[in-house]
XYZ file of C-alpha atoms in Angstrom:
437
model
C 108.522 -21.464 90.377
C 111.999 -19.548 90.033
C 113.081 -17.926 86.364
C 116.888 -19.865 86.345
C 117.431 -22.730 84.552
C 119.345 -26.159 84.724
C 121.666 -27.598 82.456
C 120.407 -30.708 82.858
C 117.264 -30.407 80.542
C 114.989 -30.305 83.680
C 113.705 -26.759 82.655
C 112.567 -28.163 79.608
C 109.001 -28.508 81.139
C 108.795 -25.100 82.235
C 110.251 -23.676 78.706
C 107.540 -25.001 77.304
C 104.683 -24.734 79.767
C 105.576 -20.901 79.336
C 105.831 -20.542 75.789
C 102.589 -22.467 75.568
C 100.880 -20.450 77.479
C 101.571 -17.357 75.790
C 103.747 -16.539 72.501
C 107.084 -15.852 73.557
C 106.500 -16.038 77.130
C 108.898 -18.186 77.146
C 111.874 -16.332 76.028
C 111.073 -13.444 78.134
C 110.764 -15.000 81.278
C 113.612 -17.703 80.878
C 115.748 -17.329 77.813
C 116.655 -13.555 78.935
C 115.557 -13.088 75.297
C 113.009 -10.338 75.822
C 113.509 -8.420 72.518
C 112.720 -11.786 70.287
C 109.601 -12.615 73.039
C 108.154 -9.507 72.308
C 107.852 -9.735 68.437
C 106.325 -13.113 69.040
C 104.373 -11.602 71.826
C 103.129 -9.014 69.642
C 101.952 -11.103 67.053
C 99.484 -13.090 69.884
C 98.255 -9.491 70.813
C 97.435 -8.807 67.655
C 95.118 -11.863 67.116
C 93.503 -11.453 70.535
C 92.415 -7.884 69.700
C 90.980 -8.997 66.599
C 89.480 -12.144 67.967
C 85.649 -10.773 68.444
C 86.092 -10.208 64.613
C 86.998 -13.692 64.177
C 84.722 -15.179 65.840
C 82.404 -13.098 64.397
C 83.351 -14.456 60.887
C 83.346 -17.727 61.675
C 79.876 -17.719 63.232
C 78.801 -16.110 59.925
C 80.546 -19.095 57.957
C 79.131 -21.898 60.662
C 75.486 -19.901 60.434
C 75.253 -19.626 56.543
C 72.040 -18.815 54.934
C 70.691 -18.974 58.505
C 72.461 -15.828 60.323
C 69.985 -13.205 58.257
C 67.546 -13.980 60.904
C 70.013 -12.266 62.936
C 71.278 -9.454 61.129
C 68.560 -8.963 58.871
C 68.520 -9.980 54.874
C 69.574 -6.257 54.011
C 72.806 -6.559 55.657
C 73.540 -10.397 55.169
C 75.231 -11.320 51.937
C 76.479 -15.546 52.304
C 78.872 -14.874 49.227
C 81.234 -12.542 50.944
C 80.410 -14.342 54.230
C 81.863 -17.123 52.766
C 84.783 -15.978 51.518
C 85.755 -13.463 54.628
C 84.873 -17.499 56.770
C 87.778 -19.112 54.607
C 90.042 -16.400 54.990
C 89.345 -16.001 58.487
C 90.060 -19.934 58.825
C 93.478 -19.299 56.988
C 94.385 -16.429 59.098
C 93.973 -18.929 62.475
C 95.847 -21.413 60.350
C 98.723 -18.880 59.579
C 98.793 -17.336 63.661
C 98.947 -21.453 64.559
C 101.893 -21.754 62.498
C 103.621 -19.261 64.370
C 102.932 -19.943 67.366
C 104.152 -23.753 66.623
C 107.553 -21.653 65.519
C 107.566 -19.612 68.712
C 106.981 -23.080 71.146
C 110.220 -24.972 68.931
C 112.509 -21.983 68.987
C 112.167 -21.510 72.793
C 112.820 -25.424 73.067
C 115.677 -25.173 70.702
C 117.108 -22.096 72.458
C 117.071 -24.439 75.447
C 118.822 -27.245 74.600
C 121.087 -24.593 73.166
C 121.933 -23.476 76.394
C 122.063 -27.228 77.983
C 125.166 -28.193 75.878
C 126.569 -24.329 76.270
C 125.807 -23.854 79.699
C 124.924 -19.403 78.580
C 121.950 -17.582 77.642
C 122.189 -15.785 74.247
C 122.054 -11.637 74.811
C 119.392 -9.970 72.981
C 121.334 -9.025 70.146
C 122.825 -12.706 69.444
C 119.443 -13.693 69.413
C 118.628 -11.230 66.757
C 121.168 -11.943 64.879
C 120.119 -15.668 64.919
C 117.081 -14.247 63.052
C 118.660 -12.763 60.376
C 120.992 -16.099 59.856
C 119.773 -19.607 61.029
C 116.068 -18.308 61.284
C 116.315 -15.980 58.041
C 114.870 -18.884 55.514
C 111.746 -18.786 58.106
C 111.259 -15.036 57.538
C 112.348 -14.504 53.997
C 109.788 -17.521 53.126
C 106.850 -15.745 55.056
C 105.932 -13.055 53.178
C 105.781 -15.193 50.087
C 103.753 -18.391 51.888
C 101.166 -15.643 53.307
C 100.734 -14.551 49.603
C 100.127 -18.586 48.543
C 97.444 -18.780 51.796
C 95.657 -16.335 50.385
C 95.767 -15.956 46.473
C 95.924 -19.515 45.999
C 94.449 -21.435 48.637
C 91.945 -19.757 50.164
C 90.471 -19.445 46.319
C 90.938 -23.212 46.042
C 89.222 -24.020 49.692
C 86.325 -21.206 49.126
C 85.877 -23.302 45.427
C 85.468 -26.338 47.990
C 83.263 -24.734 49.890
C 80.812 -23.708 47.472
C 80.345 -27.589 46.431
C 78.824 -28.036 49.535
C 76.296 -25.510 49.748
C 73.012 -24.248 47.208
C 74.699 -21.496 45.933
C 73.133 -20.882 42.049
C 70.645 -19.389 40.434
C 67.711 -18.505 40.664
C 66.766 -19.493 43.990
C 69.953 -18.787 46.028
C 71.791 -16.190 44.948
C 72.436 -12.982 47.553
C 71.826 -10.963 47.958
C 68.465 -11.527 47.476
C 67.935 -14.900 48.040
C 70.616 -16.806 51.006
C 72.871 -19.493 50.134
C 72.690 -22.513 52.614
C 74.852 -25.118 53.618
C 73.729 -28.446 51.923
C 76.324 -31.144 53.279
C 76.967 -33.770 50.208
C 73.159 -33.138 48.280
C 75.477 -31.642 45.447
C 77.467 -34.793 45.053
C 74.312 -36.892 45.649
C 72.856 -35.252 42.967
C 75.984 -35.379 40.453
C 76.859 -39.108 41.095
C 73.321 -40.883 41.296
C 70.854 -39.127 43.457
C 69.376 -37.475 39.739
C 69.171 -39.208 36.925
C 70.003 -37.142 34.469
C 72.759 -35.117 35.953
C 74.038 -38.706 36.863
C 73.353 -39.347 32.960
C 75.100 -36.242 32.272
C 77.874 -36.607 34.248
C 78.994 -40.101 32.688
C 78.635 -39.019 29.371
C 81.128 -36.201 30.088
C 83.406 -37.463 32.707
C 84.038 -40.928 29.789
C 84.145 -38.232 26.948
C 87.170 -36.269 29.380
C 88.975 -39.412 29.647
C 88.862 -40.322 25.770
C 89.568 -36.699 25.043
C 92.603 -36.644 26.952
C 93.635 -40.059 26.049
C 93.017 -39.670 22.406
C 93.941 -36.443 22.132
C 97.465 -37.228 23.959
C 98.892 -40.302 22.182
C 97.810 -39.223 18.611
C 99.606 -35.943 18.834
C 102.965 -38.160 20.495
C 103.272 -40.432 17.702
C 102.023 -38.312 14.600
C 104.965 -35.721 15.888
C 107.229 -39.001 16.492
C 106.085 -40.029 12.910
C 107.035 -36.988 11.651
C 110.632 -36.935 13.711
C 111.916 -39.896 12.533
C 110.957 -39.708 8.530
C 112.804 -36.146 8.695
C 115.398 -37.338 11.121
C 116.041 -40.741 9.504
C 115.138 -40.027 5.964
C 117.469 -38.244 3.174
C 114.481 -35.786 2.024
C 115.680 -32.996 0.627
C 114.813 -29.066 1.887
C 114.357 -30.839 5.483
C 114.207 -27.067 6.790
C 111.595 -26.118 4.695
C 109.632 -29.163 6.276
C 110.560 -28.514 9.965
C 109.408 -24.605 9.227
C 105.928 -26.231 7.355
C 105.278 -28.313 10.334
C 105.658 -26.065 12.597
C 103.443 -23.380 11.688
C 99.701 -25.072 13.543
C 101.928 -24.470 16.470
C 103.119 -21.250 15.843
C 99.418 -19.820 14.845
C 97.703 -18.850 18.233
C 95.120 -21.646 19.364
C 92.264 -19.605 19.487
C 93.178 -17.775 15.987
C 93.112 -21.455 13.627
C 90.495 -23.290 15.516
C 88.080 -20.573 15.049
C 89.186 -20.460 11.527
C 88.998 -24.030 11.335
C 85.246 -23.794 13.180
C 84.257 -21.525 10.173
C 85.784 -23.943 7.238
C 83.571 -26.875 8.630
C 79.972 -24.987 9.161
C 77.931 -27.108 8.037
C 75.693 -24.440 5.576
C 78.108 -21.967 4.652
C 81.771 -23.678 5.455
C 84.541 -23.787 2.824
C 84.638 -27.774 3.023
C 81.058 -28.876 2.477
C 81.427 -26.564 -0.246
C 84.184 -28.291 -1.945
C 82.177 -31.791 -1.267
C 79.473 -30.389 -3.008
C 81.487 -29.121 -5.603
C 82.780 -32.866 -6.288
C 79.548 -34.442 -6.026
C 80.176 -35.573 -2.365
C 77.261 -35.159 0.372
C 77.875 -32.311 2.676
C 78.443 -33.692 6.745
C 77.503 -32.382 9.604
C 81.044 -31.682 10.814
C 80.081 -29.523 14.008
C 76.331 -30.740 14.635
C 76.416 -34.678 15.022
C 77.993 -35.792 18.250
C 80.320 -38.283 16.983
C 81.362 -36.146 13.822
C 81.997 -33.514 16.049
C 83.968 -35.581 19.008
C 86.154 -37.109 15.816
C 86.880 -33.389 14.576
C 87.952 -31.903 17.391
C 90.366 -34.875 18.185
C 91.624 -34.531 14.663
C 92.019 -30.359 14.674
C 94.202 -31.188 18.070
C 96.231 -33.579 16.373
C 96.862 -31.127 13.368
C 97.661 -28.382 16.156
C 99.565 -30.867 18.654
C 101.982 -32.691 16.525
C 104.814 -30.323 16.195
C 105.271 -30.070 19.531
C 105.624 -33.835 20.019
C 107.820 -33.506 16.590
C 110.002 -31.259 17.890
C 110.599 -32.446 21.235
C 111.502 -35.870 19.925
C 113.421 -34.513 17.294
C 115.429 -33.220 20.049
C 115.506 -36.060 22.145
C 116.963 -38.757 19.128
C 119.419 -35.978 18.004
C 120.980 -36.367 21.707
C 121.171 -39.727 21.535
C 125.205 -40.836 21.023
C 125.761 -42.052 17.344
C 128.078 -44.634 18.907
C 124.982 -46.417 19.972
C 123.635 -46.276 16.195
C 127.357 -47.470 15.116
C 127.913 -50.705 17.497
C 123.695 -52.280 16.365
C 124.926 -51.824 12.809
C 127.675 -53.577 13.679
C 125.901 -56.316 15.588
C 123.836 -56.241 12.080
C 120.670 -54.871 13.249
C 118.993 -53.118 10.774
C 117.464 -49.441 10.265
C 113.199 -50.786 11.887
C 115.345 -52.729 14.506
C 117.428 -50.059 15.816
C 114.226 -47.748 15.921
C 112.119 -50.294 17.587
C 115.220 -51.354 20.185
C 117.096 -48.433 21.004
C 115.686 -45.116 20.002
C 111.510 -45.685 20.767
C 112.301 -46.887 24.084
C 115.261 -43.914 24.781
C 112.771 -41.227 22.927
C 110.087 -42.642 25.447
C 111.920 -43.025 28.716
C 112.943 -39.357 27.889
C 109.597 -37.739 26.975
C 107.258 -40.007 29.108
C 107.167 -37.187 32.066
C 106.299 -34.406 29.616
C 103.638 -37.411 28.116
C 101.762 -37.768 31.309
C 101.802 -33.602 31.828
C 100.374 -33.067 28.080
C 97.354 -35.477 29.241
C 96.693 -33.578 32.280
C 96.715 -30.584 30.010
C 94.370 -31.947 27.626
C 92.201 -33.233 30.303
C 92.199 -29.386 30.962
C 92.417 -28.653 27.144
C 88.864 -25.682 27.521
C 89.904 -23.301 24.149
C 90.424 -26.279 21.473
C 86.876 -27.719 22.639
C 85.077 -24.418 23.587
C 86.750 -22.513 20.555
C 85.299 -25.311 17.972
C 82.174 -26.253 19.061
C 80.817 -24.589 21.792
C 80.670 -27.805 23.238
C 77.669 -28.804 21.072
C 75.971 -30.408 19.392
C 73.042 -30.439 21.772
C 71.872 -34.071 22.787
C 69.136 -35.308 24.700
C 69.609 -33.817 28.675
C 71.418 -30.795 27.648
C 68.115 -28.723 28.019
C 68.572 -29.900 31.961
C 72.300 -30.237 32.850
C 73.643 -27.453 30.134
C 76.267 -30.364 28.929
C 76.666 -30.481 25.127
C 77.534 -33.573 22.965
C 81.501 -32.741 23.144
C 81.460 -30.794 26.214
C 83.990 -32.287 28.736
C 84.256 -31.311 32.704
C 86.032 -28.167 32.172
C 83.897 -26.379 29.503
C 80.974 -27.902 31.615
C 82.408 -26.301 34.822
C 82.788 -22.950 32.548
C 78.836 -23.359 31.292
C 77.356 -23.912 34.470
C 79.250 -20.873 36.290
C 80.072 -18.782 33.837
C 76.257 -18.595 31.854
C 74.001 -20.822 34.434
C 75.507 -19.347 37.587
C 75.562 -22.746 39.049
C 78.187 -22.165 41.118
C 77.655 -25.339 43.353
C 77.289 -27.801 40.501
C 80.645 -26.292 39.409
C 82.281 -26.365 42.419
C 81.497 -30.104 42.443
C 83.354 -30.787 39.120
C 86.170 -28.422 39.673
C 86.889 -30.767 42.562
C 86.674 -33.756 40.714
C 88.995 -32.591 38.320
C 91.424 -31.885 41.071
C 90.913 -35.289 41.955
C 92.063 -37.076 38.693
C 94.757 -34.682 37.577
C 96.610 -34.187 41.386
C 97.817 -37.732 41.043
C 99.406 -37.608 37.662
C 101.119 -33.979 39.048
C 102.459 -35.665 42.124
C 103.574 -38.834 39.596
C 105.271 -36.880 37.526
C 107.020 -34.506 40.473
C 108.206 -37.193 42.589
C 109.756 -39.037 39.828
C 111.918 -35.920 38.443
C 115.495 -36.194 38.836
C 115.720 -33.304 41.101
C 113.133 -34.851 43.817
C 114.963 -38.095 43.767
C 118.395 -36.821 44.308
C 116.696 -34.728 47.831
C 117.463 -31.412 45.713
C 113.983 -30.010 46.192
């Protein structure tokens, strides 16, 4: 088989044969291009001299929990396994991506030189790099980075869900952590009763939380926008300044104050009660006191964010709009309930749907104000308190039970629910539309 090639595309076959058969075979043999073959060359090298490592990881990750029968328990521990598995699996994933590169640049330099009828020199071809190619190479520093810092923690998370890996049974390195398959999800979604239990109560309690906690915060702030916007009260600054201070105070800072004020022995409210005759309540230690407190301390933190967003939003709106449905004689409730709710929505519905997938996500307002108590009847088993939703239950069972693979199974359910409302809301963003991103 001769090096030359035809102008009529009938080299195509061998172009790729050779580039397939080795990275930037290809552009050594036939393109002439033997400075560009050799960086992609290089990079194939490089992988084959480290492939008795790889495949040494990824035995490791296939044989977890078992491959201490070959190495020994003192030198086998399945955490770091684990991880070094996934990252080995992204580093095959990133040397596949290049070699895909290297196979469509050799075809593209061909059909180059089918409608030319010349080779590029060495140099040309470099300088291709640095100008059609460059977005290729100026991106791949900064996608490597996003394999690794961002993925590869999000796919070892994955992982995890399917194996045993907790406390106090299998945790390295003293005890091996095994590959399970789906028991962990079995378990979670109606294999166990009570972590089935568990899970319902919390997973319907993360759903009213972010519900609740979304749309009273939106229309106590739009409330609050259009009595100062549409009103003629007087010292309007001084309101706008009043309101906005729960948003100004850190989180953490006034819901642990607010956590003190409502203890239920020593707390500066059931004090006052008392002080008026009024029975003290178990603000913080009866499940659906507490689930109506912390919705209510979010909406007292929450609104002036809504408030000042729509504030924004109706003082954009053109008074000539205002001016023509006075005109038509619509009065001051019609003109809010035709023209500036459903402009103040349309505007603010994106931001809507991200402030639930916040609150969904919303760990210091619940953790910060009640520990995600009060304790109820399986939280002796599962850990999951009576306003605990799945991200302060994730943080419970990792953080203080070490039940990583319980944990790992939430963390991806949560990924679950909230990817669709990010996608929602990114696809339907002006910029993403127009074919600007």
């Amino acid at each position: 088989m001769g090096t030359s090639l035809n102008t009529d595309g009938s080299s195509r076959k061998n172009v790729l044969i050779a580039s397939l058969a080795f990275m930037g075979l290809g552009h050594i043999i036939y393109l002439k291009q033997q400075i560009k073959g050799a960086i992609f060359a290089l990079i194939e090298v490089i992988f084959l001299i480290n492939l008795p490592t790889i495949f040494t990881k990824l035995n490791e990750l296939i044989k977890l929990g078992k491959i201490r029968e070959e190495l020994g328990a003192a030198r086998a521990n399945e955490q770091f396994m684990l991880i070094e598995g996934v990252m080995t699996l992204a580093v095959i994933g990133i040397f596949a991506c290049a070699y895909y590169i290297s196979v469509k640049d050799a075809l593209a330099e061909y059909r180059n030189f089918t409608f030319d009828g010349k080779l590029k020199a060495n140099m040309d071809a470099l300088r291709d790099m640095g100008g059609k190619s460059f977005p290729i190479f100026g991106l791949a520093p900064t996608v490597i980075l996003i394999v690794f810092f961002v993925v590869v923690p999000l796919a070892f998370s994955a992982c995890v869900a399917f194996t045993d890996f907790s406390l106090p049974y299998h945790y390295p390195p003293k005890n091996p952590i095994n590959w399970v398959g789906l028991q962990n999800f079995k378990d979670m979604f109606g294999g166990d009763a009570v972590w089935t239990k568990a899970f319902g109560r919390v997973a319907v309690w993360t759903l009213v939380w972010g519900t609740m906690a979304t749309f009273t915060s939106y229309f106590a702030g739009m409330l609050i926008a259009v009595i100062l916007n549409e009103t003629d009260i007087k010292l309007k600054p001084v309101f706008r300044v009043i309101f906005i201070l729960p948003y100004a105070v850190p989180a953490v800072v006034s819901t642990l104050v607010w956590k003190s004020m409502l203890n239920g022995q020593f707390g500066t409210i059931n004090k006052t009660l008392e002080k008026l005759s009024i029975p003290a309540q178990d603000w913080l230690t009866d499940p659906g006191l507490a689930k109506a407190v912390c919705l209510i301390i979010n909406l007292w933190a929450g609104f002036p964010y809504f408030m000042l967003l729509i504030m924004g939003t109706m003082t954009a709106i053109s008074a000539d709009v205002f001016e023509a449905a006075q005109i038509d004689g619509a009065n001051k409730v019609q003109i809010f309930w035709k023209i500036t709710l459903p402009l103040v929505i349309y505007q603010t519905l994106p931001l809507m749907i991200m402030s639930f997938t916040f609150n969904i996500n919303n760990f210091g307002m619940v953790y910060f104000l009640t520990g995600g108590g009060p304790v109820v009847s399986d939280t002796n088993t599962t850990f999951a308190g009576g306003t605990d939703i799945l991200v302060t239950w994730i943080y419970k069972l990792t953080v203080d039970q070490m039940r990583y693979n319980y944990g790992a199974v939430l963390a991806i359910l949560v990924f679950v629910v909230l990817a669709p409302f990010a996608i929602f809301n990114f696809v339907n963003t002006k910029s993403f539309k127009e074919g600007e991103v």
